[in-house]
Structure formats: C-alpha cells, structure tokens
Amino acid sequence: MSASTEIPRPSVKTLLTSCLTSTKETLINCCTKVQQRTSENINFASDPTKKSKSAHELTEFGTFEKQPSFDEFGCGSGERITEWQAGWNVTNAIQGMFLVSLPYAVLHGGYWAIIAMIGVAYICCYTGKILVECLYEVNENGELIRVRDSYMAIAKVGFGEKYGPMIVNSAQLIELLMTCILYIVLCGDLMIGTFPDSPIDSRSWMMLSGMILIPCAFLKNLHSVSTLSFWCTVAHFLINLIIVAYCLACIGQWGFSEVTLSLDFETFPISLGIIVFSYTSHIFLPTLEGNMEDPSKFGRMLDWSHVAAAAFKSGFGYVAFLTWRKSTLQVITNNLPTIWKSLVNFILVLKAILSYPLPYYAASDLLQKIFFSGDRNKIILDKDNELTTKGCAFRVGLVVITILFAVTIPHFSILMGFIGNFTGTMLSFIWPCYFHLKLKGGNLSLNIICWDCFIIFLGVTFGIIGIYDSGNALIEAYQIGLPF
C-alpha cells in the first residue's frame, strides 16, 4: 500500500450510531436477565419449599448443584447471575422510586436524617451478610455447607416450624401490598402536583390510576412487562439527573442554615421509617446469594451496592432540601418549575404504573399459595391453568383493595414511614440479628454479640417510637384531610 493511500474511515455519525445500538442491545439484555432474576427471587422467597428436580444435594460453600431457576414465576431459565447482576438487583431494590421522598426526610430530620441514611445503609449491609451466614452450617469436616435456601427456611429454625412461615409470610405480604398501595398513592400525588387547578382531586387521580391497573389481575406471568424494565430504569435515571441538575443550577440560593442539628422526636421517627423502608431488600438476599455464579463475592457486592446507595441518597436528599428548604414537599418532583414538573411527574406516573405488576403478582401468588393450595387451587385455576370466575374475582378484588387503601390513607411519605418502622425494622434490623444469635451464638465473639444486641435494641426502639409517631401523624392527617 502506498504512503499516499488513504485508509477508509467511517463517519462520526456511523460510529456513534453503532456504539449506541450496541450499548442499547447490551443493556436491554442485561436488564431483562436482571428482571427475570428479580421475579425468580420474589417467587422463591414466597415459596422456598419449591425445589427443582435436580436440586437435591448441597455442595460446598456458596454453591448448589446446578439447578434450573424459575423466571417470571415459573418459567425455566437455568442461568446464574454474576456479581454485577446481583448488585443491580440489590440496587434496584434500594434505589427505587421512593427516593423522591428522601428530601422530605431531611426536612424533618436535618443532619440526623443524612447521618441515618449512611448509618442505616451500614446496618442493613451488615444484617444482610449475617442473614446469609445463617444459611450455612459447619459439617463434621469443618466445611461450610449451605443447608437453608431462603429467609423463611431460616425463620423456621428461629421461630419454629409452625410460626416461622406464618410470621415471614405476614411481613412479606404487608411489604408487597403496601408497596402496591404506595405506587397508587404516588400516582395521585404526582398528578395533582402536575394539574393543581384541575377539578379532579388527588383521590380521584388514584382511582383513575387504579382502573388502569385492573388488567394486572389477568397476568399469567411477568414476561409482558419485563421488556419495559430497561426503559423504566433509564427513565428513573433521567428523572434523578434532571432534579440534581436543577438543584445544582440553583446553588447560589442554597440555604445551608436551614439544615439543623436539632432533633424533633415527633417528626424524626417518620423520617427514619422512610429511610429504613428505602433500604429493605433482605427478603430476597438468601435466594440472590444462592443464584450467584460465585457466592463468595456476595459480601463484596453488598458492600459496594450499599456504599453507592448511601452516597447517592444522602447527597440527593441534602442537595434537594438545600434548594427548596422549608418548602420541600412529600414528593420532591412537585417542587420543580411547572414545565419540568409536568414532564418528570408524567414519566414517574408511567413508571409507577409499570412497576405495580411485580409486587402485585408476587402478593397474589403468595396469597394463592397460602389460601388455595392443593385441591383448593382448582378454585382459582382450571385444568388448563386458566383463571376461573372466582379466580378472576380474587385477582381483581386484590387490585381494588389496594386502590381502596390508597384512597383511604392518601399521604405518601407518612404511610411509607409507617411501613418502614413496622416491617422494615423487623426484616432489616431485628430478625437477622436474632437469627444470627440463635443459630451462631455459640461461635460468636463478645463484640459481635453486643453489636447484634445493640442493633436489635435500635430496631425495637425505632419501631415502637416510629409506629406510634407515624400512626398519630396518619390519624391527624386523615382528620385534617388533603389540601386539594
């Protein structure tokens, strides 16, 4: 080739288009697998006794013999997940839509709320590790063997065969159904914030959103929504980017003096409940660890996912509160200027509607297993595995119940604080430490025993005070009514 011969080069537009297409395809494939794995985690957590035919023997630390996994509540996939996919699962669980209420937590908690966002992340990371540690026992050769497969399996040892499943099922049902209710409440808050002068009030918006969700009752699996998971994630990232960018543009107006160190014991427990609720992912961790290609990386994955969550949550809550100070609303997007608020709120409403089917399907599947197992399953499904008339009524009734609860208690942040103080402290603070002490107490050092007991004390204290304060706040808010 002569020196003067030019090497053909693609145009910048061609290169950019090729890169974007390749990136999009990679992310869609990754997010689809993660969505499938999330569905599998919820399904397995709700019915840990369900095993595949090849999953009879447990091997050494962190590994099962290769067993077919179940995506979308029953569809076999047979693939294991990497450390990054597991981290994505955890990140999705602890950095979801409820991030929009963290500035409201700073409003009531000041610097203590920011400290709590970091402290709760540390505690939840620790309790997640010790919960998974309870899955293992040492055999006669001194080797760690995985002898349990879920949160419920641990609870059977900790609370007994009779009461363990009942207690964990109750907590999980409350968590899932309340999440469904919060999505509907959030839709109402966002729509009334977008159209404040509309003749339609907040409760009516919730009912309209609920009507859109009724077809969820006829879902056979979640394949129909799994392809949207990527775009939901992208949309949420863009929303956070818009809010942070707007806050940084207003840096000259930040009110640093508005963030105080004083502590209001009537309102701070509500903030703490919001923070705890935003970190709850423990019900899925045992199954997540069991499905990792290399379970020995579970601890490291939990570390970096919670460090990232603590950094972003504390920064997001702090910066957003500095921007709007005492005017901070329960849903921070309602503080944005009209044009940005309308765009962001509309995207968030779509995301909330698309996020509803996953917890709803998990809750309905769990209720079906509890009340319609064995021969009674014929009441819900016919011989062709299609919903019967009574099955349709059951599924639709569950959607209607979540709508009615949302309309009855339409106060997003207070309700989230109540749930966090109730189920969040039990699942993330009290139970993991209790199980750790009961199953591993004989081999623990005094420091670890004291630390576990301290976390239990914190969980009980935060739970009791938080339930009392957030319960009173809900009663007062219900008596006063909505300002629209």
PDB file of C-alpha atoms in Angstrom, residues 45 123-137 146-156 158-159 168 279-290 298 302 426-437 439-440 444 452 455:
ATOM      1  CA  ALA A  45     -38.906 -16.199  48.685  1.00  0.00           C
ATOM      2  CA  ILE A 123     -26.504  -1.690  59.409  1.00  0.00           C
ATOM      3  CA  CYS A 124     -28.561  -3.141  56.537  1.00  0.00           C
ATOM      4  CA  CYS A 125     -25.380  -4.217  54.762  1.00  0.00           C
ATOM      5  CA  TYR A 126     -24.188  -5.962  57.930  1.00  0.00           C
ATOM      6  CA  THR A 127     -27.527  -7.632  58.671  1.00  0.00           C
ATOM      7  CA  GLY A 128     -27.754  -8.786  55.048  1.00  0.00           C
ATOM      8  CA  LYS A 129     -24.409 -10.555  55.433  1.00  0.00           C
ATOM      9  CA  ILE A 130     -25.268 -12.242  58.734  1.00  0.00           C
ATOM     10  CA  LEU A 131     -28.650 -13.299  57.340  1.00  0.00           C
ATOM     11  CA  VAL A 132     -26.885 -15.140  54.509  1.00  0.00           C
ATOM     12  CA  GLU A 133     -24.397 -16.522  57.053  1.00  0.00           C
ATOM     13  CA  CYS A 134     -27.361 -18.217  58.746  1.00  0.00           C
ATOM     14  CA  LEU A 135     -27.879 -20.283  55.578  1.00  0.00           C
ATOM     15  CA  TYR A 136     -24.705 -22.243  56.326  1.00  0.00           C
ATOM     16  CA  GLU A 137     -23.623 -24.789  58.904  1.00  0.00           C
ATOM     17  CA  ARG A 146     -25.425 -24.422  52.634  1.00  0.00           C
ATOM     18  CA  VAL A 147     -28.309 -26.143  54.404  1.00  0.00           C
ATOM     19  CA  ARG A 148     -31.031 -23.483  54.008  1.00  0.00           C
ATOM     20  CA  ASP A 149     -32.306 -21.697  50.944  1.00  0.00           C
ATOM     21  CA  SER A 150     -34.449 -18.693  51.970  1.00  0.00           C
ATOM     22  CA  TYR A 151     -35.454 -16.223  54.647  1.00  0.00           C
ATOM     23  CA  MET A 152     -38.377 -18.474  55.509  1.00  0.00           C
ATOM     24  CA  ALA A 153     -36.111 -21.502  55.949  1.00  0.00           C
ATOM     25  CA  ILE A 154     -34.112 -19.501  58.490  1.00  0.00           C
ATOM     26  CA  ALA A 155     -37.319 -18.364  60.198  1.00  0.00           C
ATOM     27  CA  LYS A 156     -38.440 -21.985  60.575  1.00  0.00           C
ATOM     28  CA  GLY A 158     -35.584 -19.216  64.518  1.00  0.00           C
ATOM     29  CA  PHE A 159     -39.338 -19.117  65.194  1.00  0.00           C
ATOM     30  CA  VAL A 168     -42.395 -14.228  57.487  1.00  0.00           C
ATOM     31  CA  TYR A 279     -33.111   0.039  52.248  1.00  0.00           C
ATOM     32  CA  THR A 280     -35.320  -3.045  52.687  1.00  0.00           C
ATOM     33  CA  SER A 281     -34.174  -5.884  50.419  1.00  0.00           C
ATOM     34  CA  HIS A 282     -33.437  -8.675  52.915  1.00  0.00           C
ATOM     35  CA  ILE A 283     -36.337 -10.924  51.920  1.00  0.00           C
ATOM     36  CA  PHE A 284     -34.602 -11.575  48.567  1.00  0.00           C
ATOM     37  CA  LEU A 285     -30.947 -11.786  49.677  1.00  0.00           C
ATOM     38  CA  PRO A 286     -30.750 -15.519  50.544  1.00  0.00           C
ATOM     39  CA  THR A 287     -32.108 -16.548  47.148  1.00  0.00           C
ATOM     40  CA  LEU A 288     -29.976 -13.939  45.395  1.00  0.00           C
ATOM     41  CA  GLU A 289     -26.810 -15.308  47.007  1.00  0.00           C
ATOM     42  CA  GLY A 290     -27.778 -18.885  46.149  1.00  0.00           C
ATOM     43  CA  PHE A 298     -21.777 -11.761  47.822  1.00  0.00           C
ATOM     44  CA  LEU A 302     -23.397  -5.978  49.185  1.00  0.00           C
ATOM     45  CA  MET A 426     -38.210  -6.318  61.619  1.00  0.00           C
ATOM     46  CA  LEU A 427     -36.900  -7.579  58.277  1.00  0.00           C
ATOM     47  CA  SER A 428     -33.717  -5.488  58.223  1.00  0.00           C
ATOM     48  CA  PHE A 429     -32.780  -4.956  61.887  1.00  0.00           C
ATOM     49  CA  ILE A 430     -34.371  -7.277  64.442  1.00  0.00           C
ATOM     50  CA  TRP A 431     -34.866 -10.653  62.774  1.00  0.00           C
ATOM     51  CA  PRO A 432     -31.441 -11.047  61.072  1.00  0.00           C
ATOM     52  CA  CYS A 433     -29.636 -10.307  64.350  1.00  0.00           C
ATOM     53  CA  TYR A 434     -31.970 -12.565  66.337  1.00  0.00           C
ATOM     54  CA  PHE A 435     -31.421 -15.444  63.901  1.00  0.00           C
ATOM     55  CA  HIS A 436     -27.673 -14.805  63.946  1.00  0.00           C
ATOM     56  CA  LEU A 437     -27.567 -15.020  67.725  1.00  0.00           C
ATOM     57  CA  LEU A 439     -28.074 -20.085  65.097  1.00  0.00           C
ATOM     58  CA  LYS A 440     -24.479 -18.900  65.522  1.00  0.00           C
ATOM     59  CA  LEU A 444     -19.591 -15.549  68.038  1.00  0.00           C
ATOM     60  CA  ASP A 452     -26.168  -7.755  67.316  1.00  0.00           C
ATOM     61  CA  ILE A 455     -28.987  -3.460  66.521  1.00  0.00           C
TER      62      ILE A 455
END
